[in-house]
PDB file of C-alpha atoms in Angstrom:
ATOM      1  CA  MET O   1     -52.520 -11.495 -17.908  1.00  0.00           C
ATOM      2  CA  ASP O   2     -53.437 -15.098 -18.711  1.00  0.00           C
ATOM      3  CA  ALA O   3     -54.944 -16.343 -21.952  1.00  0.00           C
ATOM      4  CA  ILE O   4     -56.280 -19.641 -23.226  1.00  0.00           C
ATOM      5  CA  VAL O   5     -54.276 -20.419 -26.344  1.00  0.00           C
ATOM      6  CA  PHE O   6     -54.865 -22.862 -29.182  1.00  0.00           C
ATOM      7  CA  TYR O   7     -51.288 -23.678 -30.220  1.00  0.00           C
ATOM      8  CA  ALA O   8     -52.401 -25.974 -33.033  1.00  0.00           C
ATOM      9  CA  PRO O   9     -55.492 -28.062 -33.805  1.00  0.00           C
ATOM     10  CA  HIS O  10     -56.444 -30.053 -30.672  1.00  0.00           C
ATOM     11  CA  GLU O  11     -53.644 -28.436 -28.623  1.00  0.00           C
ATOM     12  CA  ILE O  12     -54.762 -26.125 -25.780  1.00  0.00           C
ATOM     13  CA  GLY O  13     -52.874 -24.338 -23.031  1.00  0.00           C
ATOM     14  CA  LEU O  14     -53.000 -21.447 -20.574  1.00  0.00           C
ATOM     15  CA  GLN O  15     -50.247 -18.887 -21.071  1.00  0.00           C
ATOM     16  CA  SER O  16     -49.190 -15.622 -19.461  1.00  0.00           C
ATOM     17  CA  ILE O  17     -48.917 -12.844 -22.067  1.00  0.00           C
ATOM     18  CA  PRO O  18     -48.317  -9.073 -21.888  1.00  0.00           C
ATOM     19  CA  LEU O  19     -51.303  -6.799 -21.413  1.00  0.00           C
ATOM     20  CA  PRO O  20     -51.547  -4.121 -24.135  1.00  0.00           C
ATOM     21  CA  PRO O  21     -50.949  -0.557 -22.885  1.00  0.00           C
ATOM     22  CA  MET O  22     -53.790   1.760 -21.966  1.00  0.00           C
ATOM     23  CA  THR O  23     -54.651   4.695 -24.237  1.00  0.00           C
ATOM     24  CA  PRO O  24     -56.776   7.782 -23.502  1.00  0.00           C
ATOM     25  CA  THR O  25     -59.752   6.173 -25.278  1.00  0.00           C
ATOM     26  CA  SER O  26     -59.513   2.676 -23.824  1.00  0.00           C
ATOM     27  CA  VAL O  27     -60.907   0.807 -20.837  1.00  0.00           C
ATOM     28  CA  ARG O  28     -59.260  -2.017 -18.915  1.00  0.00           C
ATOM     29  CA  VAL O  29     -61.488  -4.932 -17.982  1.00  0.00           C
ATOM     30  CA  ALA O  30     -60.887  -7.693 -15.436  1.00  0.00           C
ATOM     31  CA  THR O  31     -62.624 -10.847 -16.617  1.00  0.00           C
ATOM     32  CA  LYS O  32     -65.099 -12.527 -14.278  1.00  0.00           C
ATOM     33  CA  LEU O  33     -66.546 -15.238 -16.535  1.00  0.00           C
ATOM     34  CA  THR O  34     -66.129 -16.501 -20.072  1.00  0.00           C
ATOM     35  CA  SER O  35     -67.888 -19.258 -21.971  1.00  0.00           C
ATOM     36  CA  ILE O  36     -67.026 -21.650 -24.795  1.00  0.00           C
ATOM     37  CA  SER O  37     -68.788 -21.605 -28.146  1.00  0.00           C
ATOM     38  CA  ALA O  38     -69.800 -25.098 -29.208  1.00  0.00           C
ATOM     39  CA  GLY O  39     -69.744 -23.916 -32.825  1.00  0.00           C
ATOM     40  CA  THR O  40     -66.966 -21.430 -33.522  1.00  0.00           C
ATOM     41  CA  GLU O  41     -64.499 -22.632 -30.890  1.00  0.00           C
ATOM     42  CA  ARG O  42     -65.121 -26.295 -31.680  1.00  0.00           C
ATOM     43  CA  MET O  43     -64.346 -25.736 -35.359  1.00  0.00           C
ATOM     44  CA  THR O  44     -61.346 -23.535 -34.572  1.00  0.00           C
ATOM     45  CA  LEU O  45     -59.954 -26.193 -32.252  1.00  0.00           C
ATOM     46  CA  GLU O  46     -60.414 -28.762 -35.020  1.00  0.00           C
ATOM     47  CA  GLY O  47     -58.529 -26.568 -37.487  1.00  0.00           C
ATOM     48  CA  ARG O  48     -61.452 -25.479 -39.645  1.00  0.00           C
ATOM     49  CA  LEU O  49     -63.629 -22.388 -39.708  1.00  0.00           C
ATOM     50  CA  PRO O  50     -65.928 -21.285 -42.549  1.00  0.00           C
ATOM     51  CA  GLY O  51     -64.759 -17.996 -44.015  1.00  0.00           C
ATOM     52  CA  MET O  52     -61.233 -18.501 -42.672  1.00  0.00           C
ATOM     53  CA  PRO O  53     -59.747 -21.258 -44.854  1.00  0.00           C
ATOM     54  CA  GLN O  54     -56.214 -20.734 -43.510  1.00  0.00           C
ATOM     55  CA  LEU O  55     -56.443 -20.596 -39.738  1.00  0.00           C
ATOM     56  CA  ARG O  56     -53.153 -19.541 -38.216  1.00  0.00           C
ATOM     57  CA  TYR O  57     -51.835 -20.535 -34.824  1.00  0.00           C
ATOM     58  CA  PRO O  58     -51.166 -19.832 -32.026  1.00  0.00           C
ATOM     59  CA  LEU O  59     -54.491 -18.098 -31.542  1.00  0.00           C
ATOM     60  CA  ILE O  60     -56.658 -16.853 -28.699  1.00  0.00           C
ATOM     61  CA  PRO O  61     -60.307 -17.930 -29.055  1.00  0.00           C
ATOM     62  CA  GLY O  62     -63.556 -16.756 -27.536  1.00  0.00           C
ATOM     63  CA  TYR O  63     -66.234 -14.097 -27.901  1.00  0.00           C
ATOM     64  CA  GLU O  64     -68.219 -14.442 -24.645  1.00  0.00           C
ATOM     65  CA  ASN O  65     -66.491 -12.471 -21.900  1.00  0.00           C
ATOM     66  CA  VAL O  66     -68.128 -10.812 -18.888  1.00  0.00           C
ATOM     67  CA  GLY O  67     -65.984  -8.589 -16.715  1.00  0.00           C
ATOM     68  CA  GLU O  68     -65.636  -5.441 -14.655  1.00  0.00           C
ATOM     69  CA  VAL O  69     -64.098  -2.142 -15.712  1.00  0.00           C
ATOM     70  CA  ILE O  70     -61.039  -1.475 -13.534  1.00  0.00           C
ATOM     71  CA  GLU O  71     -59.465   1.473 -15.381  1.00  0.00           C
ATOM     72  CA  VAL O  72     -60.815   4.132 -17.734  1.00  0.00           C
ATOM     73  CA  GLY O  73     -58.820   6.241 -20.187  1.00  0.00           C
ATOM     74  CA  ALA O  74     -58.682   9.999 -19.668  1.00  0.00           C
ATOM     75  CA  ASP O  75     -60.749  10.771 -22.783  1.00  0.00           C
ATOM     76  CA  VAL O  76     -63.550   8.281 -22.108  1.00  0.00           C
ATOM     77  CA  ASP O  77     -66.833   9.997 -21.245  1.00  0.00           C
ATOM     78  CA  PRO O  78     -67.772   9.123 -17.621  1.00  0.00           C
ATOM     79  CA  ALA O  79     -71.348   8.692 -18.837  1.00  0.00           C
ATOM     80  CA  GLN O  80     -70.109   5.851 -21.036  1.00  0.00           C
ATOM     81  CA  PHE O  81     -67.961   3.878 -18.578  1.00  0.00           C
ATOM     82  CA  GLN O  82     -66.773   4.175 -15.014  1.00  0.00           C
ATOM     83  CA  VAL O  83     -64.670   1.932 -12.809  1.00  0.00           C
ATOM     84  CA  GLY O  84     -66.925  -0.797 -11.430  1.00  0.00           C
ATOM     85  CA  ASP O  85     -69.210  -1.062 -14.461  1.00  0.00           C
ATOM     86  CA  ARG O  86     -69.933  -4.611 -15.604  1.00  0.00           C
ATOM     87  CA  VAL O  87     -69.478  -5.235 -19.316  1.00  0.00           C
ATOM     88  CA  PHE O  88     -69.803  -7.907 -21.978  1.00  0.00           C
ATOM     89  CA  LEU O  89     -67.000  -8.228 -24.523  1.00  0.00           C
ATOM     90  CA  PRO O  90     -67.742  -9.987 -27.843  1.00  0.00           C
ATOM     91  CA  GLY O  91     -64.012 -10.579 -28.232  1.00  0.00           C
ATOM     92  CA  THR O  92     -61.013  -8.372 -27.487  1.00  0.00           C
ATOM     93  CA  VAL O  93     -58.011  -6.856 -29.268  1.00  0.00           C
ATOM     94  CA  ARG O  94     -55.204  -8.747 -30.977  1.00  0.00           C
ATOM     95  CA  TYR O  95     -52.179  -9.635 -28.863  1.00  0.00           C
ATOM     96  CA  GLU O  96     -48.603  -9.504 -30.096  1.00  0.00           C
ATOM     97  CA  GLY O  97     -47.449 -12.918 -31.264  1.00  0.00           C
ATOM     98  CA  PHE O  98     -50.964 -14.394 -31.369  1.00  0.00           C
ATOM     99  CA  PHE O  99     -53.760 -14.543 -33.890  1.00  0.00           C
ATOM    100  CA  SER O 100     -57.316 -13.993 -32.699  1.00  0.00           C
ATOM    101  CA  VAL O 101     -60.659 -15.789 -33.105  1.00  0.00           C
ATOM    102  CA  PHE O 102     -61.862 -13.559 -31.326  1.00  0.00           C
ATOM    103  CA  GLY O 103     -59.565 -13.119 -28.357  1.00  0.00           C
ATOM    104  CA  GLY O 104     -62.083 -13.309 -25.518  1.00  0.00           C
ATOM    105  CA  GLN O 105     -60.541 -16.114 -23.430  1.00  0.00           C
ATOM    106  CA  VAL O 106     -58.324 -13.819 -21.364  1.00  0.00           C
ATOM    107  CA  SER O 107     -58.102 -12.861 -17.693  1.00  0.00           C
ATOM    108  CA  GLU O 108     -57.803  -9.154 -18.437  1.00  0.00           C
ATOM    109  CA  SER O 109     -57.995  -6.914 -21.484  1.00  0.00           C
ATOM    110  CA  VAL O 110     -57.540  -3.372 -22.735  1.00  0.00           C
ATOM    111  CA  ASN O 111     -60.155  -2.364 -25.291  1.00  0.00           C
ATOM    112  CA  ASP O 112     -61.230   0.714 -27.163  1.00  0.00           C
ATOM    113  CA  ALA O 113     -64.233   2.127 -25.314  1.00  0.00           C
ATOM    114  CA  LYS O 114     -66.421   1.386 -28.358  1.00  0.00           C
ATOM    115  CA  ARG O 115     -66.075  -2.378 -27.852  1.00  0.00           C
ATOM    116  CA  PRO O 116     -67.537  -3.225 -24.403  1.00  0.00           C
ATOM    117  CA  ILE O 117     -71.299  -3.510 -23.923  1.00  0.00           C
ATOM    118  CA  LYS O 118     -72.531  -2.340 -20.533  1.00  0.00           C
ATOM    119  CA  VAL O 119     -74.454  -4.992 -18.573  1.00  0.00           C
ATOM    120  CA  PRO O 120     -77.537  -3.552 -16.809  1.00  0.00           C
ATOM    121  CA  ALA O 121     -78.057  -4.104 -13.100  1.00  0.00           C
ATOM    122  CA  GLY O 122     -80.893  -6.593 -13.623  1.00  0.00           C
ATOM    123  CA  ILE O 123     -78.720  -9.131 -15.443  1.00  0.00           C
ATOM    124  CA  SER O 124     -76.393 -11.473 -13.546  1.00  0.00           C
ATOM    125  CA  ASN O 125     -72.891 -12.246 -14.793  1.00  0.00           C
ATOM    126  CA  GLU O 126     -73.970 -15.789 -15.674  1.00  0.00           C
ATOM    127  CA  THR O 127     -76.960 -14.659 -17.717  1.00  0.00           C
ATOM    128  CA  ALA O 128     -74.862 -11.958 -19.387  1.00  0.00           C
ATOM    129  CA  LEU O 129     -72.747 -14.739 -20.916  1.00  0.00           C
ATOM    130  CA  LEU O 130     -75.761 -15.481 -23.145  1.00  0.00           C
ATOM    131  CA  LEU O 131     -75.788 -12.035 -24.755  1.00  0.00           C
ATOM    132  CA  ALA O 132     -74.026 -12.794 -28.049  1.00  0.00           C
ATOM    133  CA  LEU O 133     -75.880 -16.042 -28.725  1.00  0.00           C
ATOM    134  CA  GLY O 134     -79.125 -14.460 -27.548  1.00  0.00           C
ATOM    135  CA  ALA O 135     -78.654 -11.657 -30.066  1.00  0.00           C
ATOM    136  CA  THR O 136     -77.890 -14.290 -32.716  1.00  0.00           C
ATOM    137  CA  ALA O 137     -81.128 -16.098 -31.860  1.00  0.00           C
ATOM    138  CA  HIS O 138     -83.122 -12.869 -31.917  1.00  0.00           C
ATOM    139  CA  HIS O 139     -81.707 -11.879 -35.298  1.00  0.00           C
ATOM    140  CA  GLY O 140     -82.880 -15.203 -36.678  1.00  0.00           C
ATOM    141  CA  ILE O 141     -86.454 -15.112 -35.367  1.00  0.00           C
ATOM    142  CA  ARG O 142     -87.407 -11.447 -35.052  1.00  0.00           C
ATOM    143  CA  ASP O 143     -89.443 -11.330 -38.284  1.00  0.00           C
ATOM    144  CA  LEU O 144     -91.115 -14.756 -38.084  1.00  0.00           C
ATOM    145  CA  VAL O 145     -94.254 -13.805 -36.124  1.00  0.00           C
ATOM    146  CA  ALA O 146     -96.385 -11.113 -37.740  1.00  0.00           C
ATOM    147  CA  PRO O 147     -98.701  -9.112 -35.451  1.00  0.00           C
ATOM    148  CA  GLY O 148    -101.991 -10.896 -34.868  1.00  0.00           C
ATOM    149  CA  THR O 149    -100.734 -14.274 -36.131  1.00  0.00           C
ATOM    150  CA  ARG O 150     -99.824 -17.533 -34.393  1.00  0.00           C
ATOM    151  CA  PRO O 151     -97.640 -19.523 -36.795  1.00  0.00           C
ATOM    152  CA  SER O 152     -96.662 -23.084 -35.974  1.00  0.00           C
ATOM    153  CA  ILE O 153     -92.879 -23.100 -35.632  1.00  0.00           C
ATOM    154  CA  LEU O 154     -90.556 -26.046 -35.082  1.00  0.00           C
ATOM    155  CA  VAL O 155     -87.167 -25.265 -33.536  1.00  0.00           C
ATOM    156  CA  LEU O 156     -84.741 -28.054 -34.397  1.00  0.00           C
ATOM    157  CA  GLY O 157     -81.945 -28.277 -31.841  1.00  0.00           C
ATOM    158  CA  GLN O 158     -81.950 -27.206 -28.214  1.00  0.00           C
ATOM    159  CA  GLY O 159     -78.453 -25.939 -27.749  1.00  0.00           C
ATOM    160  CA  ILE O 160     -78.229 -22.405 -26.410  1.00  0.00           C
ATOM    161  CA  VAL O 161     -79.281 -20.716 -29.653  1.00  0.00           C
ATOM    162  CA  GLY O 162     -82.253 -23.072 -30.030  1.00  0.00           C
ATOM    163  CA  GLN O 163     -83.242 -22.668 -26.378  1.00  0.00           C
ATOM    164  CA  LEU O 164     -83.236 -18.886 -26.625  1.00  0.00           C
ATOM    165  CA  ALA O 165     -84.921 -18.822 -30.042  1.00  0.00           C
ATOM    166  CA  ALA O 166     -87.788 -20.987 -28.744  1.00  0.00           C
ATOM    167  CA  ARG O 167     -88.271 -18.790 -25.689  1.00  0.00           C
ATOM    168  CA  MET O 168     -88.299 -15.624 -27.779  1.00  0.00           C
ATOM    169  CA  LEU O 169     -90.735 -17.097 -30.311  1.00  0.00           C
ATOM    170  CA  THR O 170     -93.058 -18.146 -27.489  1.00  0.00           C
ATOM    171  CA  GLN O 171     -92.918 -14.613 -26.106  1.00  0.00           C
ATOM    172  CA  TYR O 172     -93.767 -13.235 -29.560  1.00  0.00           C
ATOM    173  CA  GLY O 173     -96.878 -15.429 -29.759  1.00  0.00           C
ATOM    174  CA  ALA O 174     -95.928 -18.385 -31.970  1.00  0.00           C
ATOM    175  CA  GLU O 175     -97.058 -21.953 -31.329  1.00  0.00           C
ATOM    176  CA  VAL O 176     -93.642 -23.466 -30.688  1.00  0.00           C
ATOM    177  CA  THR O 177     -92.475 -27.074 -30.885  1.00  0.00           C
ATOM    178  CA  ILE O 178     -88.927 -27.941 -29.860  1.00  0.00           C
ATOM    179  CA  ALA O 179     -87.015 -31.062 -30.859  1.00  0.00           C
ATOM    180  CA  ASP O 180     -83.643 -32.525 -29.939  1.00  0.00           C
ATOM    181  CA  THR O 181     -82.052 -35.954 -29.658  1.00  0.00           C
ATOM    182  CA  ILE O 182     -80.915 -35.244 -26.073  1.00  0.00           C
ATOM    183  CA  PRO O 183     -83.771 -35.604 -23.531  1.00  0.00           C
ATOM    184  CA  PHE O 184     -82.015 -33.351 -21.006  1.00  0.00           C
ATOM    185  CA  ARG O 185     -82.056 -30.438 -23.436  1.00  0.00           C
ATOM    186  CA  VAL O 186     -85.695 -30.922 -24.361  1.00  0.00           C
ATOM    187  CA  GLY O 187     -86.511 -31.005 -20.652  1.00  0.00           C
ATOM    188  CA  LEU O 188     -84.885 -27.610 -20.133  1.00  0.00           C
ATOM    189  CA  GLY O 189     -86.778 -26.041 -23.015  1.00  0.00           C
ATOM    190  CA  GLU O 190     -89.824 -23.785 -22.957  1.00  0.00           C
ATOM    191  CA  ALA O 191     -92.422 -24.368 -25.673  1.00  0.00           C
ATOM    192  CA  ASP O 192     -95.949 -25.583 -26.384  1.00  0.00           C
ATOM    193  CA  HIS O 193     -94.867 -29.021 -27.619  1.00  0.00           C
ATOM    194  CA  PHE O 194     -91.788 -31.160 -26.985  1.00  0.00           C
ATOM    195  CA  ILE O 195     -90.184 -33.920 -29.075  1.00  0.00           C
ATOM    196  CA  VAL O 196     -87.302 -36.153 -28.034  1.00  0.00           C
ATOM    197  CA  VAL O 197     -86.040 -37.451 -31.361  1.00  0.00           C
ATOM    198  CA  HIS O 198     -85.077 -41.132 -31.514  1.00  0.00           C
ATOM    199  CA  GLN O 199     -85.574 -41.441 -35.263  1.00  0.00           C
ATOM    200  CA  GLU O 200     -86.402 -38.964 -38.003  1.00  0.00           C
ATOM    201  CA  MET O 201     -90.040 -40.020 -38.187  1.00  0.00           C
ATOM    202  CA  ASP O 202     -90.595 -38.785 -34.621  1.00  0.00           C
ATOM    203  CA  ILE O 203     -90.955 -35.335 -36.185  1.00  0.00           C
ATOM    204  CA  PRO O 204     -94.314 -35.048 -37.987  1.00  0.00           C
ATOM    205  CA  SER O 205     -94.358 -34.370 -41.719  1.00  0.00           C
ATOM    206  CA  ASP O 206     -96.084 -31.438 -43.441  1.00  0.00           C
ATOM    207  CA  SER O 207     -96.964 -29.859 -40.086  1.00  0.00           C
ATOM    208  CA  PHE O 208     -95.197 -26.526 -39.606  1.00  0.00           C
ATOM    209  CA  ASP O 209     -95.372 -23.074 -41.139  1.00  0.00           C
ATOM    210  CA  VAL O 210     -91.755 -22.413 -40.182  1.00  0.00           C
ATOM    211  CA  VAL O 211     -88.793 -24.561 -39.189  1.00  0.00           C
ATOM    212  CA  VAL O 212     -85.876 -22.893 -37.424  1.00  0.00           C
ATOM    213  CA  GLU O 213     -82.766 -25.026 -37.959  1.00  0.00           C
ATOM    214  CA  ALA O 214     -80.586 -24.482 -34.884  1.00  0.00           C
ATOM    215  CA  THR O 215     -78.636 -27.739 -34.668  1.00  0.00           C
ATOM    216  CA  GLY O 216     -75.722 -26.602 -36.811  1.00  0.00           C
ATOM    217  CA  ASN O 217     -75.914 -30.057 -38.416  1.00  0.00           C
ATOM    218  CA  VAL O 218     -76.413 -29.897 -42.169  1.00  0.00           C
ATOM    219  CA  SER O 219     -78.021 -33.356 -42.205  1.00  0.00           C
ATOM    220  CA  CYS O 220     -81.064 -31.847 -40.461  1.00  0.00           C
ATOM    221  CA  PHE O 221     -82.043 -29.792 -43.518  1.00  0.00           C
ATOM    222  CA  ASP O 222     -83.839 -32.762 -45.077  1.00  0.00           C
ATOM    223  CA  THR O 223     -85.721 -33.311 -41.811  1.00  0.00           C
ATOM    224  CA  ALA O 224     -86.695 -29.645 -41.788  1.00  0.00           C
ATOM    225  CA  VAL O 225     -88.002 -29.760 -45.360  1.00  0.00           C
ATOM    226  CA  ARG O 226     -90.073 -32.860 -44.609  1.00  0.00           C
ATOM    227  CA  ALA O 227     -91.597 -31.175 -41.532  1.00  0.00           C
ATOM    228  CA  LEU O 228     -92.694 -28.055 -43.426  1.00  0.00           C
ATOM    229  CA  LYS O 229     -96.109 -27.441 -44.900  1.00  0.00           C
ATOM    230  CA  LYS O 230     -96.492 -26.493 -48.553  1.00  0.00           C
ATOM    231  CA  ARG O 231     -94.718 -23.142 -49.138  1.00  0.00           C
ATOM    232  CA  GLY O 232     -93.238 -23.311 -45.668  1.00  0.00           C
ATOM    233  CA  HIS O 233     -90.310 -21.231 -44.491  1.00  0.00           C
ATOM    234  CA  LEU O 234     -86.950 -22.695 -43.441  1.00  0.00           C
ATOM    235  CA  ARG O 235     -84.770 -20.312 -41.434  1.00  0.00           C
ATOM    236  CA  SER O 236     -81.184 -21.368 -40.752  1.00  0.00           C
ATOM    237  CA  LEU O 237     -79.634 -20.285 -37.453  1.00  0.00           C
ATOM    238  CA  GLY O 238     -76.632 -22.605 -37.557  1.00  0.00           C
ATOM    239  CA  PHE O 239     -73.056 -22.109 -38.718  1.00  0.00           C
ATOM    240  CA  TYR O 240     -72.021 -24.620 -41.377  1.00  0.00           C
ATOM    241  CA  GLU O 241     -69.071 -25.440 -43.584  1.00  0.00           C
ATOM    242  CA  ASP O 242     -71.533 -26.035 -46.422  1.00  0.00           C
ATOM    243  CA  ILE O 243     -75.234 -26.777 -46.934  1.00  0.00           C
ATOM    244  CA  ARG O 244     -76.654 -29.825 -48.694  1.00  0.00           C
ATOM    245  CA  PHE O 245     -80.206 -31.110 -48.913  1.00  0.00           C
ATOM    246  CA  ALA O 246     -82.376 -33.063 -51.313  1.00  0.00           C
ATOM    247  CA  PHE O 247     -83.693 -30.562 -53.832  1.00  0.00           C
ATOM    248  CA  GLY O 248     -86.707 -32.575 -55.003  1.00  0.00           C
ATOM    249  CA  PRO O 249     -88.836 -32.397 -51.822  1.00  0.00           C
ATOM    250  CA  ALA O 250     -87.971 -28.714 -51.365  1.00  0.00           C
ATOM    251  CA  PHE O 251     -88.959 -28.031 -54.983  1.00  0.00           C
ATOM    252  CA  ILE O 252     -92.285 -29.842 -54.656  1.00  0.00           C
ATOM    253  CA  LYS O 253     -93.149 -27.945 -51.479  1.00  0.00           C
ATOM    254  CA  GLU O 254     -91.852 -24.622 -52.845  1.00  0.00           C
ATOM    255  CA  ILE O 255     -90.140 -23.884 -49.553  1.00  0.00           C
ATOM    256  CA  ARG O 256     -88.488 -20.575 -48.785  1.00  0.00           C
ATOM    257  CA  LEU O 257     -84.975 -20.871 -47.367  1.00  0.00           C
ATOM    258  CA  ASP O 258     -83.005 -18.054 -45.836  1.00  0.00           C
ATOM    259  CA  ILE O 259     -79.980 -17.773 -43.598  1.00  0.00           C
ATOM    260  CA  ALA O 260     -79.716 -15.540 -40.549  1.00  0.00           C
ATOM    261  CA  GLY O 261     -76.429 -13.678 -40.336  1.00  0.00           C
ATOM    262  CA  GLU O 262     -74.758 -11.492 -37.752  1.00  0.00           C
ATOM    263  CA  TRP O 263     -76.787  -9.649 -35.129  1.00  0.00           C
ATOM    264  CA  ASP O 264     -77.112  -5.879 -35.094  1.00  0.00           C
ATOM    265  CA  ALA O 265     -77.796  -3.087 -32.597  1.00  0.00           C
ATOM    266  CA  ALA O 266     -81.559  -3.720 -32.597  1.00  0.00           C
ATOM    267  CA  ASP O 267     -80.994  -7.388 -31.717  1.00  0.00           C
ATOM    268  CA  LEU O 268     -78.605  -6.393 -28.961  1.00  0.00           C
ATOM    269  CA  ALA O 269     -81.105  -4.003 -27.373  1.00  0.00           C
ATOM    270  CA  ALA O 270     -83.945  -6.533 -27.595  1.00  0.00           C
ATOM    271  CA  THR O 271     -81.772  -9.282 -26.122  1.00  0.00           C
ATOM    272  CA  LEU O 272     -80.658  -7.138 -23.189  1.00  0.00           C
ATOM    273  CA  ARG O 273     -84.341  -6.540 -22.370  1.00  0.00           C
ATOM    274  CA  PHE O 274     -85.095 -10.250 -22.745  1.00  0.00           C
ATOM    275  CA  LEU O 275     -82.223 -11.297 -20.467  1.00  0.00           C
ATOM    276  CA  ALA O 276     -83.258  -8.770 -17.820  1.00  0.00           C
ATOM    277  CA  ASP O 277     -86.890  -9.942 -17.913  1.00  0.00           C
ATOM    278  CA  HIS O 278     -85.935 -13.631 -17.620  1.00  0.00           C
ATOM    279  CA  ASP O 279     -82.695 -13.533 -15.639  1.00  0.00           C
ATOM    280  CA  ALA O 280     -83.653 -16.059 -12.950  1.00  0.00           C
ATOM    281  CA  ALA O 281     -85.137 -18.565 -15.403  1.00  0.00           C
ATOM    282  CA  LEU O 282     -82.123 -18.388 -17.707  1.00  0.00           C
ATOM    283  CA  HIS O 283     -79.670 -19.356 -14.951  1.00  0.00           C
ATOM    284  CA  GLN O 284     -80.521 -23.022 -15.504  1.00  0.00           C
ATOM    285  CA  LEU O 285     -79.045 -22.836 -19.004  1.00  0.00           C
ATOM    286  CA  ILE O 286     -75.561 -22.413 -17.496  1.00  0.00           C
ATOM    287  CA  THR O 287     -75.208 -26.078 -16.620  1.00  0.00           C
ATOM    288  CA  HIS O 288     -71.498 -26.263 -15.763  1.00  0.00           C
ATOM    289  CA  GLN O 289     -68.853 -24.074 -14.134  1.00  0.00           C
ATOM    290  CA  LEU O 290     -65.112 -24.771 -14.130  1.00  0.00           C
ATOM    291  CA  PRO O 291     -61.924 -22.768 -13.507  1.00  0.00           C
ATOM    292  CA  ALA O 292     -60.230 -21.281 -16.559  1.00  0.00           C
ATOM    293  CA  ARG O 293     -56.869 -22.463 -15.204  1.00  0.00           C
ATOM    294  CA  ASP O 294     -57.677 -25.979 -16.499  1.00  0.00           C
ATOM    295  CA  PRO O 295     -58.654 -25.290 -20.128  1.00  0.00           C
ATOM    296  CA  ASN O 296     -58.193 -28.859 -21.359  1.00  0.00           C
ATOM    297  CA  ARG O 297     -60.793 -30.129 -18.926  1.00  0.00           C
ATOM    298  CA  ALA O 298     -63.107 -27.185 -19.629  1.00  0.00           C
ATOM    299  CA  TYR O 299     -63.064 -27.703 -23.403  1.00  0.00           C
ATOM    300  CA  THR O 300     -63.513 -31.452 -23.030  1.00  0.00           C
ATOM    301  CA  VAL O 301     -66.635 -30.929 -20.923  1.00  0.00           C
ATOM    302  CA  ALA O 302     -68.005 -28.101 -23.067  1.00  0.00           C
ATOM    303  CA  LEU O 303     -67.570 -29.894 -26.391  1.00  0.00           C
ATOM    304  CA  ARG O 304     -68.041 -33.575 -25.503  1.00  0.00           C
ATOM    305  CA  ASP O 305     -70.471 -33.832 -22.583  1.00  0.00           C
ATOM    306  CA  PRO O 306     -73.995 -33.989 -24.087  1.00  0.00           C
ATOM    307  CA  GLU O 307     -75.466 -32.625 -20.856  1.00  0.00           C
ATOM    308  CA  CYS O 308     -73.248 -29.537 -20.914  1.00  0.00           C
ATOM    309  CA  LEU O 309     -75.537 -26.951 -22.438  1.00  0.00           C
ATOM    310  CA  LYS O 310     -73.413 -23.922 -21.526  1.00  0.00           C
ATOM    311  CA  ILE O 311     -70.275 -23.673 -19.428  1.00  0.00           C
ATOM    312  CA  ALA O 312     -68.998 -20.729 -17.394  1.00  0.00           C
ATOM    313  CA  LEU O 313     -65.235 -20.445 -16.902  1.00  0.00           C
ATOM    314  CA  THR O 314     -64.215 -18.561 -13.766  1.00  0.00           C
ATOM    315  CA  TRP O 315     -61.127 -16.328 -13.839  1.00  0.00           C
TER     316      TRP O 315
END
């Protein structure tokens, strides 16, 4: 099997490594597509990752893997998995001689049958790549729109998490405004109002019940506080090394700040339904496709091209 390997910060390669042996409770998956996380994989490639102060190399990155089951262990219930099933893997097992964050950038894998998530027939392989970040977005917005209300919500940042969060909030009945500094991303978005940000003052002050911070850029917290109404709610969907913002304005407005964490089974189920209902429309969010055999080019495009919203690597 082949794997994309980070040998050290800023050093990427493709290497052939042994496939772990099958067990009676495992399934073997041939990878069709993977994607690159602009947050976790970027930070890992740069040698830093919150919660893991001592990253160790060489490591295999990735947690967005869509593949096909090609072998099933003898003890796996046929109702759970059969050969030919399509699955999403939010990472794979550890491989001898390599560390893992989270091991998804591989051409093939052997996993305990509890790990893969079956992809329903109504979801394409490309759209299935959005499952983990879609569940992350859903976890961050699922409680923001109470029944019978229409809160005004600003989604800062139109990367994949921001794109999906805005679409879900619109579906749940919020009045949604999206904002980003990249016109291309704003143009792809779905919302009631659209802002291409050239300077901070392009975002109106004291205007929103809720701000969803989805840029992953800690400098946007002050912008979010300024945009909120009195006693507004700031929900963080990003992944940061630390958080800093001016306390005074937040104190005066009495804002509520909370941080969305890891998705759960309810988010996963809701996101699978959302992806199935919007499969065709979500295809446009996969803006680039490149072969996994050239990982240096793929990571350069994914992490440096501002018009690369989401990349699919073919295996």
